[in-house]
Amino acid sequence: MKILHLLDYCGVAVFAVSGALAAGRKSLDVLGVVVIALVTATGGGTIRDLLLDRHPVFWIADPLYVVVIIVAALLTIPYTRWVRPPTQILQVADAFGLAFFSIAGAQVALSAGHSGVIAVMMATITASFGGLLRDVLCNDIPMILRKGNIYATAVIVGASLYVAALELGMERVPATVLGMVAIAGFRLGAIVWNWSLPVYTLADDEPPPPNRNDRP
């Protein structure tokens, strides 16, 4: 099995778990769990393929992705009934999903002959847009937009390291490991130690001073 497909299968499985957990927190039924898992796991890759004009999109070309997603989502339900997941398990699952999916997205762009900049952009879209759609459907503020949250930033850093390593002559497998470790490390560090980006705040406009000539 090619490393690209292996990363994709791992990525959709982990994102399916995160989608199922998000659906469970909203008390959705089994169909709702499967739908949220499918959207989470395929959303970013679908947008990537459409932007890169890849037809058919990855999960239509290989329906095994859909099978992996559904199985992962359905297995999450009985597991979480027996073992109560920690509060941050959704974020941890998302971190590993980011690591798997990001590098797969970058590899797709590079294989299509695009530049390193486009590869990093496609990695970010592949990894983060499924979670964005999941959070929107679950009526939550998307993780990618939460204040100071290191999310897409971790993808940008890890994907950039991956592309740079390839440019410097590193073999694909160690470059892949380097990128994935960087992404998962940054994201998990943000979860555990509350790393965050600086927040830009623009003060509200102050009311104009009173005009001394305006007297009652």
XYZ file of N, CA and C in Angstrom:
648
model
N 0.842 -1.193 0.000
C 0.000 0.000 0.000
C 0.877 1.244 0.000
N 0.580 2.196 -0.870
C 1.370 3.405 -0.937
C 1.205 4.212 0.345
N 2.263 4.938 0.700
C 2.225 5.714 1.938
C 1.129 6.778 1.887
N 0.844 7.323 0.676
C -0.205 8.328 0.539
C -1.555 7.744 0.940
N -1.864 6.533 0.452
C -3.130 5.913 0.803
C -3.179 5.534 2.277
N -2.070 5.063 2.819
C -2.032 4.687 4.222
C -2.322 5.891 5.108
N -1.701 7.035 4.798
C -1.947 8.251 5.571
C -3.397 8.687 5.454
N -3.951 8.584 4.247
C -5.342 8.965 4.041
C -6.291 8.085 4.845
N -6.058 6.783 4.840
C -6.919 5.879 5.606
C -6.825 6.172 7.109
N -5.610 6.382 7.587
C -5.439 6.724 9.005
C -6.114 8.053 9.317
N -5.957 9.022 8.415
C -6.545 10.339 8.629
C -8.060 10.288 8.695
N -8.698 9.584 7.741
C -10.161 9.541 7.749
C -10.680 8.775 8.963
N -9.950 7.748 9.395
C -10.377 6.987 10.571
C -10.340 7.857 11.824
N -9.248 8.596 12.007
C -9.126 9.438 13.200
C -10.135 10.575 13.167
N -10.323 11.198 12.017
C -11.303 12.267 11.910
C -12.725 11.735 12.074
N -12.969 10.510 11.627
C -14.281 9.900 11.846
C -14.551 9.741 13.338
N -13.531 9.345 14.082
C -13.676 9.227 15.535
C -13.984 10.584 16.149
N -13.262 11.621 15.723
C -13.504 12.957 16.278
C -14.905 13.438 15.915
N -15.359 13.122 14.707
C -16.715 13.492 14.321
C -17.758 12.754 15.140
N -17.535 11.466 15.370
C -18.469 10.678 16.185
C -18.524 11.204 17.613
N -17.373 11.585 18.165
C -17.349 12.136 19.522
C -18.098 13.461 19.589
N -17.915 14.299 18.567
C -18.632 15.580 18.532
C -20.134 15.345 18.445
N -20.544 14.376 17.636
C -21.968 14.050 17.518
C -22.517 13.509 18.838
N -21.716 12.701 19.530
C -22.142 12.167 20.816
C -22.335 13.247 21.860
N -21.489 14.258 21.820
C -21.633 15.365 22.775
C -22.895 16.166 22.505
N -23.420 16.087 21.295
C -24.676 16.769 20.943
C -25.876 15.818 21.012
N -25.629 14.580 21.482
C -26.688 13.576 21.648
C -27.434 13.290 20.345
N -26.708 13.118 19.257
C -27.325 12.767 17.986
C -27.560 11.260 17.922
N -28.465 10.840 17.028
C -28.705 9.414 16.874
C -27.602 8.784 16.019
N -27.734 7.473 15.763
C -26.679 6.748 15.055
C -26.464 7.317 13.653
N -27.562 7.640 12.959
C -27.412 8.229 11.632
C -26.691 9.562 11.709
N -27.026 10.375 12.710
C -26.343 11.656 12.884
C -24.864 11.479 13.141
N -24.518 10.446 13.926
C -23.102 10.155 14.193
C -22.378 9.836 12.894
N -22.966 8.994 12.053
C -22.332 8.607 10.796
C -22.203 9.812 9.860
N -23.253 10.630 9.792
C -23.211 11.807 8.909
C -22.110 12.770 9.341
N -22.043 13.084 10.633
C -21.010 14.008 11.118
C -19.623 13.416 10.897
N -19.479 12.097 11.103
C -18.184 11.455 10.863
C -17.786 11.547 9.397
N -18.735 11.321 8.501
C -18.445 11.401 7.065
C -18.045 12.821 6.659
N -18.781 13.806 7.143
C -18.473 15.200 6.805
C -17.093 15.583 7.338
N -16.813 15.183 8.583
C -15.526 15.520 9.194
C -14.367 14.896 8.435
N -14.530 13.633 8.058
C -13.422 12.890 7.457
C -13.223 13.187 5.980
N -14.277 13.590 5.276
C -14.147 13.793 3.828
C -14.187 15.257 3.402
N -14.619 16.146 4.300
C -14.824 17.537 3.907
C -13.576 18.223 3.374
N -12.477 18.148 4.128
C -11.253 18.818 3.697
C -10.675 18.239 2.427
N -10.634 16.902 2.336
C -10.093 16.261 1.140
C -10.937 16.520 -0.093
N -12.260 16.618 0.099
C -13.141 16.906 -1.032
C -12.884 18.308 -1.578
N -12.777 19.287 -0.675
C -12.497 20.663 -1.111
C -11.136 20.730 -1.799
N -10.153 20.029 -1.251
C -8.815 19.979 -1.871
C -8.897 19.436 -3.294
N -9.582 18.321 -3.472
C -9.664 17.706 -4.795
C -10.395 18.601 -5.790
N -11.438 19.281 -5.332
C -12.159 20.191 -6.219
C -11.274 21.366 -6.636
N -10.509 21.899 -5.695
C -9.619 23.016 -6.023
C -8.498 22.596 -6.973
N -8.024 21.367 -6.812
C -6.942 20.866 -7.669
C -7.473 20.206 -8.942
N -8.794 20.231 -9.121
C -9.434 19.665 -10.309
C -9.132 18.174 -10.437
N -9.181 17.462 -9.318
C -8.987 16.015 -9.309
C -10.362 15.355 -9.334
N -10.636 14.612 -10.366
C -11.936 13.957 -10.517
C -11.732 12.472 -10.832
N -12.537 11.611 -10.214
C -13.475 11.917 -9.118
C -12.726 12.195 -7.819
N -13.424 12.786 -6.848
C -12.786 13.072 -5.566
C -12.410 11.755 -4.893
N -11.515 11.846 -3.918
C -10.823 10.660 -3.418
C -11.753 9.567 -2.900
N -12.831 9.936 -2.209
C -13.676 8.900 -1.614
C -14.650 8.291 -2.623
N -14.863 8.961 -3.746
C -15.654 8.359 -4.828
C -14.770 7.420 -5.646
N -13.528 7.831 -5.866
C -12.594 6.978 -6.603
C -12.274 5.704 -5.833
N -12.263 5.790 -4.493
C -11.948 4.634 -3.666
C -12.963 4.559 -2.528
N -14.077 3.844 -2.718
C -15.126 3.775 -1.685
C -14.675 3.139 -0.376
N -13.492 2.536 -0.357
C -12.997 1.966 0.899
C -12.869 3.049 1.972
N -12.630 4.299 1.548
C -12.580 5.402 2.514
C -13.891 5.494 3.284
N -15.006 5.397 2.566
C -16.314 5.501 3.206
C -16.507 4.351 4.185
N -16.073 3.158 3.807
C -16.185 1.998 4.692
C -15.375 2.219 5.965
N -14.141 2.708 5.813
C -13.279 2.973 6.977
C -13.935 3.989 7.900
N -14.509 5.044 7.324
C -15.138 6.097 8.126
C -16.326 5.548 8.905
N -17.202 4.814 8.229
C -18.401 4.296 8.885
C -18.030 3.311 9.987
N -17.080 2.416 9.704
C -16.654 1.439 10.718
C -16.051 2.146 11.925
N -15.179 3.140 11.689
C -14.561 3.867 12.800
C -15.606 4.599 13.635
N -16.589 5.202 12.971
C -17.644 5.920 13.691
C -18.497 4.969 14.524
N -18.875 3.846 13.927
C -19.739 2.902 14.635
C -19.011 2.214 15.787
N -17.711 1.971 15.635
C -16.947 1.371 16.729
C -16.752 2.343 17.879
N -16.772 3.631 17.571
C -16.618 4.647 18.619
C -17.791 4.615 19.591
N -18.990 4.315 19.078
C -20.192 4.351 19.922
C -20.120 3.335 21.065
N -19.916 2.035 20.798
C -19.849 1.091 21.926
C -18.627 1.318 22.813
N -17.526 1.746 22.206
C -16.323 1.969 23.021
C -16.569 3.057 24.068
N -17.179 4.157 23.632
C -17.402 5.265 24.569
C -18.522 4.971 25.560
N -19.349 3.959 25.285
C -20.346 3.554 26.278
C -19.701 2.778 27.426
N -18.629 2.051 27.118
C -17.928 1.290 28.150
C -16.836 2.104 28.832
N -16.184 2.950 28.062
C -15.077 3.769 28.593
C -15.426 5.227 28.363
N -15.582 5.976 29.434
C -15.923 7.388 29.300
C -14.699 8.154 28.809
N -14.783 8.789 27.638
C -13.610 9.487 27.110
C -13.299 10.744 27.911
N -12.020 11.067 28.088
C -11.660 12.313 28.779
C -12.220 13.531 28.055
N -12.281 14.642 28.763
C -12.868 15.861 28.215
C -12.147 16.310 26.955
N -10.828 16.155 26.922
C -10.049 16.666 25.804
C -9.799 15.633 24.713
N -10.492 14.486 24.768
C -10.198 13.434 23.796
C -10.535 13.870 22.371
N -11.565 14.715 22.192
C -11.896 15.205 20.860
C -10.743 16.010 20.283
N -10.141 16.859 21.101
C -9.018 17.658 20.635
C -7.795 16.794 20.343
N -7.572 15.757 21.163
C -6.431 14.866 20.939
C -6.633 14.078 19.644
N -7.843 13.568 19.436
C -8.129 12.850 18.190
C -7.950 13.766 16.996
N -8.382 15.004 17.143
C -8.227 15.979 16.076
C -6.759 16.250 15.770
N -5.913 16.259 16.811
C -4.491 16.518 16.618
C -3.846 15.446 15.746
N -4.179 14.185 16.000
C -3.616 13.110 15.183
C -4.227 13.104 13.788
N -5.498 13.463 13.692
C -6.096 13.602 12.376
C -5.416 14.677 11.556
N -5.088 15.782 12.203
C -4.349 16.854 11.523
C -3.028 16.336 10.978
N -2.306 15.585 11.814
C -0.988 15.103 11.417
C -1.080 14.169 10.209
N -2.024 13.244 10.237
C -2.167 12.299 9.117
C -2.614 13.003 7.841
N -3.664 13.793 7.963
C -4.298 14.373 6.790
C -3.465 15.483 6.155
N -2.742 16.235 6.963
C -1.971 17.364 6.443
C -0.935 16.919 5.431
N -0.128 15.944 5.824
C 0.944 15.499 4.946
C 0.377 14.816 3.713
N -0.728 14.092 3.883
C -1.373 13.485 2.718
C -1.818 14.564 1.735
N -2.381 15.657 2.249
C -2.802 16.755 1.384
C -1.637 17.404 0.663
N -0.523 17.578 1.370
C 0.667 18.154 0.737
C 1.201 17.229 -0.343
N 1.189 15.922 -0.088
C 1.677 14.964 -1.078
C 0.823 14.964 -2.337
N -0.479 15.118 -2.180
C -1.364 15.167 -3.336
C -1.009 16.365 -4.219
N -0.808 17.523 -3.595
C -0.475 18.731 -4.358
C 0.882 18.602 -5.042
N 1.874 18.073 -4.333
C 3.206 17.924 -4.923
C 3.185 16.896 -6.057
N 2.425 15.821 -5.876
C 2.336 14.806 -6.930
C 1.691 15.360 -8.196
N 0.838 16.372 -8.030
C 0.193 16.999 -9.180
C 1.069 18.068 -9.825
N 2.286 18.262 -9.292
C 3.227 19.202 -9.884
C 3.123 20.623 -9.381
N 2.434 20.842 -8.274
C 2.279 22.194 -7.749
C 3.468 22.575 -6.865
N 3.589 23.861 -6.604
C 4.716 24.374 -5.828
C 4.561 24.052 -4.348
N 5.634 24.315 -3.603
C 5.599 24.069 -2.164
C 4.573 24.931 -1.450
N 4.389 26.166 -1.894
C 3.408 27.059 -1.275
C 2.002 26.490 -1.430
N 1.684 26.030 -2.635
C 0.370 25.432 -2.869
C 0.214 24.150 -2.052
N 1.297 23.388 -1.921
C 1.240 22.152 -1.131
C 0.897 22.451 0.325
N 1.494 23.499 0.876
C 1.190 23.872 2.265
C -0.264 24.326 2.382
N -0.741 25.091 1.405
C -2.140 25.538 1.426
C -3.096 24.350 1.347
N -2.803 23.401 0.465
C -3.662 22.237 0.327
C -3.606 21.362 1.581
N -2.457 21.293 2.221
C -2.351 20.558 3.479
C -3.256 21.177 4.537
N -3.256 22.504 4.588
C -4.083 23.210 5.576
C -5.563 22.998 5.304
N -5.955 23.091 4.046
C -7.361 22.883 3.686
C -7.783 21.442 3.968
N -6.947 20.494 3.569
C -7.270 19.082 3.760
C -7.472 18.752 5.232
N -6.616 19.310 6.081
C -6.625 18.947 7.490
C -7.674 19.684 8.310
N -7.994 20.912 7.942
C -8.797 21.737 8.839
C -10.241 21.954 8.407
N -10.549 21.807 7.128
C -11.889 22.174 6.683
C -12.949 21.136 7.059
N -12.556 19.876 7.193
C -13.512 18.886 7.659
C -13.950 19.176 9.087
N -12.985 19.525 9.942
C -13.314 19.895 11.321
C -14.144 21.161 11.390
N -13.871 22.085 10.469
C -14.661 23.312 10.421
C -16.123 22.993 10.112
N -16.351 22.134 9.107
C -17.719 21.746 8.755
C -18.384 20.992 9.904
N -17.631 20.142 10.575
C -18.160 19.409 11.730
C -18.654 20.360 12.810
N -17.822 21.338 13.140
C -18.183 22.269 14.209
C -19.366 23.144 13.820
N -19.430 23.534 12.549
C -20.567 24.340 12.095
C -21.857 23.525 12.202
N -21.833 22.267 11.752
C -23.030 21.423 11.817
C -23.431 21.131 13.262
N -22.450 21.082 14.160
C -22.737 20.833 15.574
C -22.974 22.124 16.357
N -23.059 23.237 15.635
C -23.352 24.541 16.245
C -22.292 24.953 17.264
N -21.026 24.703 16.939
C -19.908 25.123 17.774
C -19.044 26.115 16.999
N -18.288 26.917 17.734
C -17.298 27.778 17.082
C -16.194 26.873 16.534
N -15.893 26.924 15.238
C -14.855 26.048 14.685
C -13.527 26.201 15.408
N -12.839 25.083 15.625
C -11.548 25.131 16.309
C -10.572 26.068 15.611
N -10.641 26.093 14.267
C -9.697 26.897 13.516
C -9.884 28.388 13.773
N -11.071 28.774 14.279
C -11.383 30.183 14.501
C -11.396 30.569 15.979
N -11.163 29.621 16.861
C -11.197 29.954 18.283
C -10.012 30.816 18.671
N -10.258 31.765 19.545
C -9.288 32.809 19.868
C -7.956 32.239 20.332
N -6.878 32.629 19.617
C -5.532 32.243 20.004
C -5.209 30.779 19.832
N -6.099 30.003 19.211
C -5.949 28.547 19.147
C -4.909 28.146 18.099
N -3.911 27.346 18.506
C -2.920 26.838 17.563
C -3.506 25.595 16.909
N -4.014 25.754 15.717
C -4.685 24.674 14.999
C -4.152 24.623 13.578
N -4.636 25.512 12.736
C -4.106 25.577 11.375
C -2.633 25.965 11.387
N -2.221 26.723 12.404
C -0.806 27.110 12.505
C 0.094 25.889 12.604
N -0.344 24.885 13.363
C 0.448 23.657 13.481
C 0.582 22.974 12.128
N -0.495 22.981 11.352
C -0.449 22.372 10.019
C 0.527 23.125 9.123
N 0.470 24.443 9.145
C 1.350 25.254 8.304
C 2.813 24.983 8.640
N 3.120 24.915 9.941
C 4.504 24.662 10.358
C 4.957 23.273 9.920
N 4.152 22.251 10.215
C 4.539 20.882 9.884
C 4.618 20.633 8.393
N 3.651 21.145 7.637
C 3.672 20.967 6.184
C 4.847 21.706 5.558
N 5.168 22.871 6.103
C 6.323 23.618 5.597
C 7.621 22.861 5.852
N 7.731 22.251 7.028
C 8.915 21.436 7.323
C 9.011 20.249 6.367
N 7.877 19.636 6.091
C 7.849 18.495 5.170
C 8.318 18.905 3.778
N 7.773 20.000 3.259
C 8.151 20.472 1.926
C 9.619 20.875 1.895
N 10.073 21.587 2.934
C 11.467 22.018 2.992
C 12.416 20.820 3.059
N 12.032 19.808 3.829
C 12.876 18.613 3.940
C 13.022 17.920 2.591
N 11.928 17.836 1.834
C 12.006 17.237 0.500
C 12.892 18.066 -0.423
N 12.767 19.375 -0.322
C 13.582 20.254 -1.163
C 15.073 20.107 -0.852
N 15.381 19.791 0.409
C 16.776 19.629 0.828
C 17.308 18.218 0.563
N 16.484 17.372 -0.040
C 16.951 16.050 -0.426
C 16.627 14.924 0.530
N 15.834 15.185 1.560
C 15.478 14.121 2.494
C 14.514 13.142 1.821
N 14.638 11.869 2.179
C 13.727 10.866 1.648
C 12.301 11.141 2.129
N 11.314 10.636 1.372
C 9.911 10.964 1.662
C 9.459 10.440 3.017
N 9.858 9.217 3.381
C 9.375 8.649 4.641
C 9.859 9.456 5.850
N 11.165 9.730 5.991
C 11.570 10.551 7.142
C 11.010 11.964 7.093
N 10.851 12.522 5.884
C 10.248 13.849 5.776
C 8.799 13.818 6.244
N 8.105 12.740 5.918
C 6.717 12.583 6.359
C 6.635 12.491 7.872
N 7.515 11.689 8.460
C 7.533 11.548 9.921
C 7.843 12.892 10.572
N 8.799 13.625 10.023
C 9.166 14.933 10.562
C 7.955 15.868 10.561
N 7.271 15.938 9.432
C 6.119 16.825 9.339
C 5.001 16.425 10.284
N 4.724 15.124 10.368
C 3.643 14.661 11.222
C 3.950 14.886 12.697
N 5.187 14.633 13.099
C 5.569 14.849 14.496
C 5.460 16.328 14.856
N 5.868 17.192 13.934
C 5.786 18.631 14.192
C 4.331 19.065 14.357
N 3.461 18.586 13.481
C 2.046 18.980 13.558
C 1.405 18.476 14.841
N 1.557 17.176 15.109
C 0.958 16.611 16.324
C 1.566 17.238 17.571
N 2.879 17.475 17.551
C 3.542 18.059 18.716
C 3.047 19.454 19.023
N 2.940 20.305 17.997
C 2.455 21.668 18.211
C 1.017 21.658 18.713
N 0.193 20.828 18.097
C -1.226 20.811 18.484
C -1.405 20.257 19.884
N -0.720 19.155 20.217
C -0.835 18.579 21.555
C -0.246 19.523 22.608
N 0.841 20.204 22.247
C 1.406 21.195 23.167
C 0.425 22.306 23.461
N -0.309 22.730 22.436
C -1.317 23.770 22.637
C -2.437 23.282 23.553
N -2.782 21.989 23.435
C -3.854 21.434 24.266
C -3.397 21.296 25.718
N -2.195 20.756 25.911
C -1.722 20.449 27.262
C -1.257 21.697 27.999
N -0.490 22.549 27.312
C 0.107 23.712 27.973
C -0.532 25.046 27.583
N -1.647 24.966 26.883
C -2.394 26.174 26.519
C -1.571 27.167 25.700
N -0.762 26.643 24.794
C -0.066 27.544 23.881
C -1.097 28.272 23.032
N -0.815 29.504 22.722
C -1.760 30.268 21.913
C -1.020 31.327 21.118
N -1.662 31.804 20.097
C -1.124 32.885 19.291
C -1.514 34.227 19.907
N -0.750 35.268 19.615
C -1.168 36.600 20.083
C -2.532 36.958 19.498
N -3.322 37.616 20.292
C -4.671 38.005 19.871
C -4.670 39.471 19.469
N -5.208 39.737 18.299
C -5.312 41.114 17.803
C -6.655 41.689 18.233
N -6.613 42.768 18.995
C -7.832 43.410 19.481
C -7.835 44.863 19.059
N -8.901 45.249 18.413
C -9.063 46.637 17.994
C -10.077 47.285 18.910
N -9.640 48.346 19.594
C -10.519 49.022 20.546
C -11.699 49.655 19.826
N -12.827 49.681 20.498
C -13.997 50.349 19.933
C -13.718 51.838 19.763
N -14.377 52.407 18.773
C -14.217 53.848 18.565
C -14.741 54.607 19.781
N -13.939 55.549 20.244
C -14.376 56.367 21.373
C -15.370 57.412 20.886
N -16.330 57.741 21.705
C -17.288 58.773 21.281
C -16.583 60.117 21.111
N -17.007 60.918 20.161
C -16.344 62.219 19.956
C -16.535 63.121 21.170
N -15.539 63.944 21.433
C -15.673 64.847 22.581
C -16.822 65.819 22.368
N -17.456 66.237 23.425
C -18.586 67.165 23.274
C -18.134 68.512 22.722
N -18.960 69.090 21.913
C -18.660 70.394 21.334
C -19.054 71.473 22.337
N -18.074 72.271 22.712
C -18.337 73.272 23.727
C -19.368 74.323 23.294
N -19.513 74.460 21.959
C -20.468 75.449 21.487
C -21.896 74.943 21.553
N -22.042 73.581 21.743
C -23.388 73.011 21.834
C -23.862 73.083 23.293
N -24.597 74.103 23.593
C -25.113 74.288 24.960
C -26.646 74.320 24.912
N -27.253 73.771 25.938
C -28.714 73.808 25.969
C -29.250 75.226 26.115
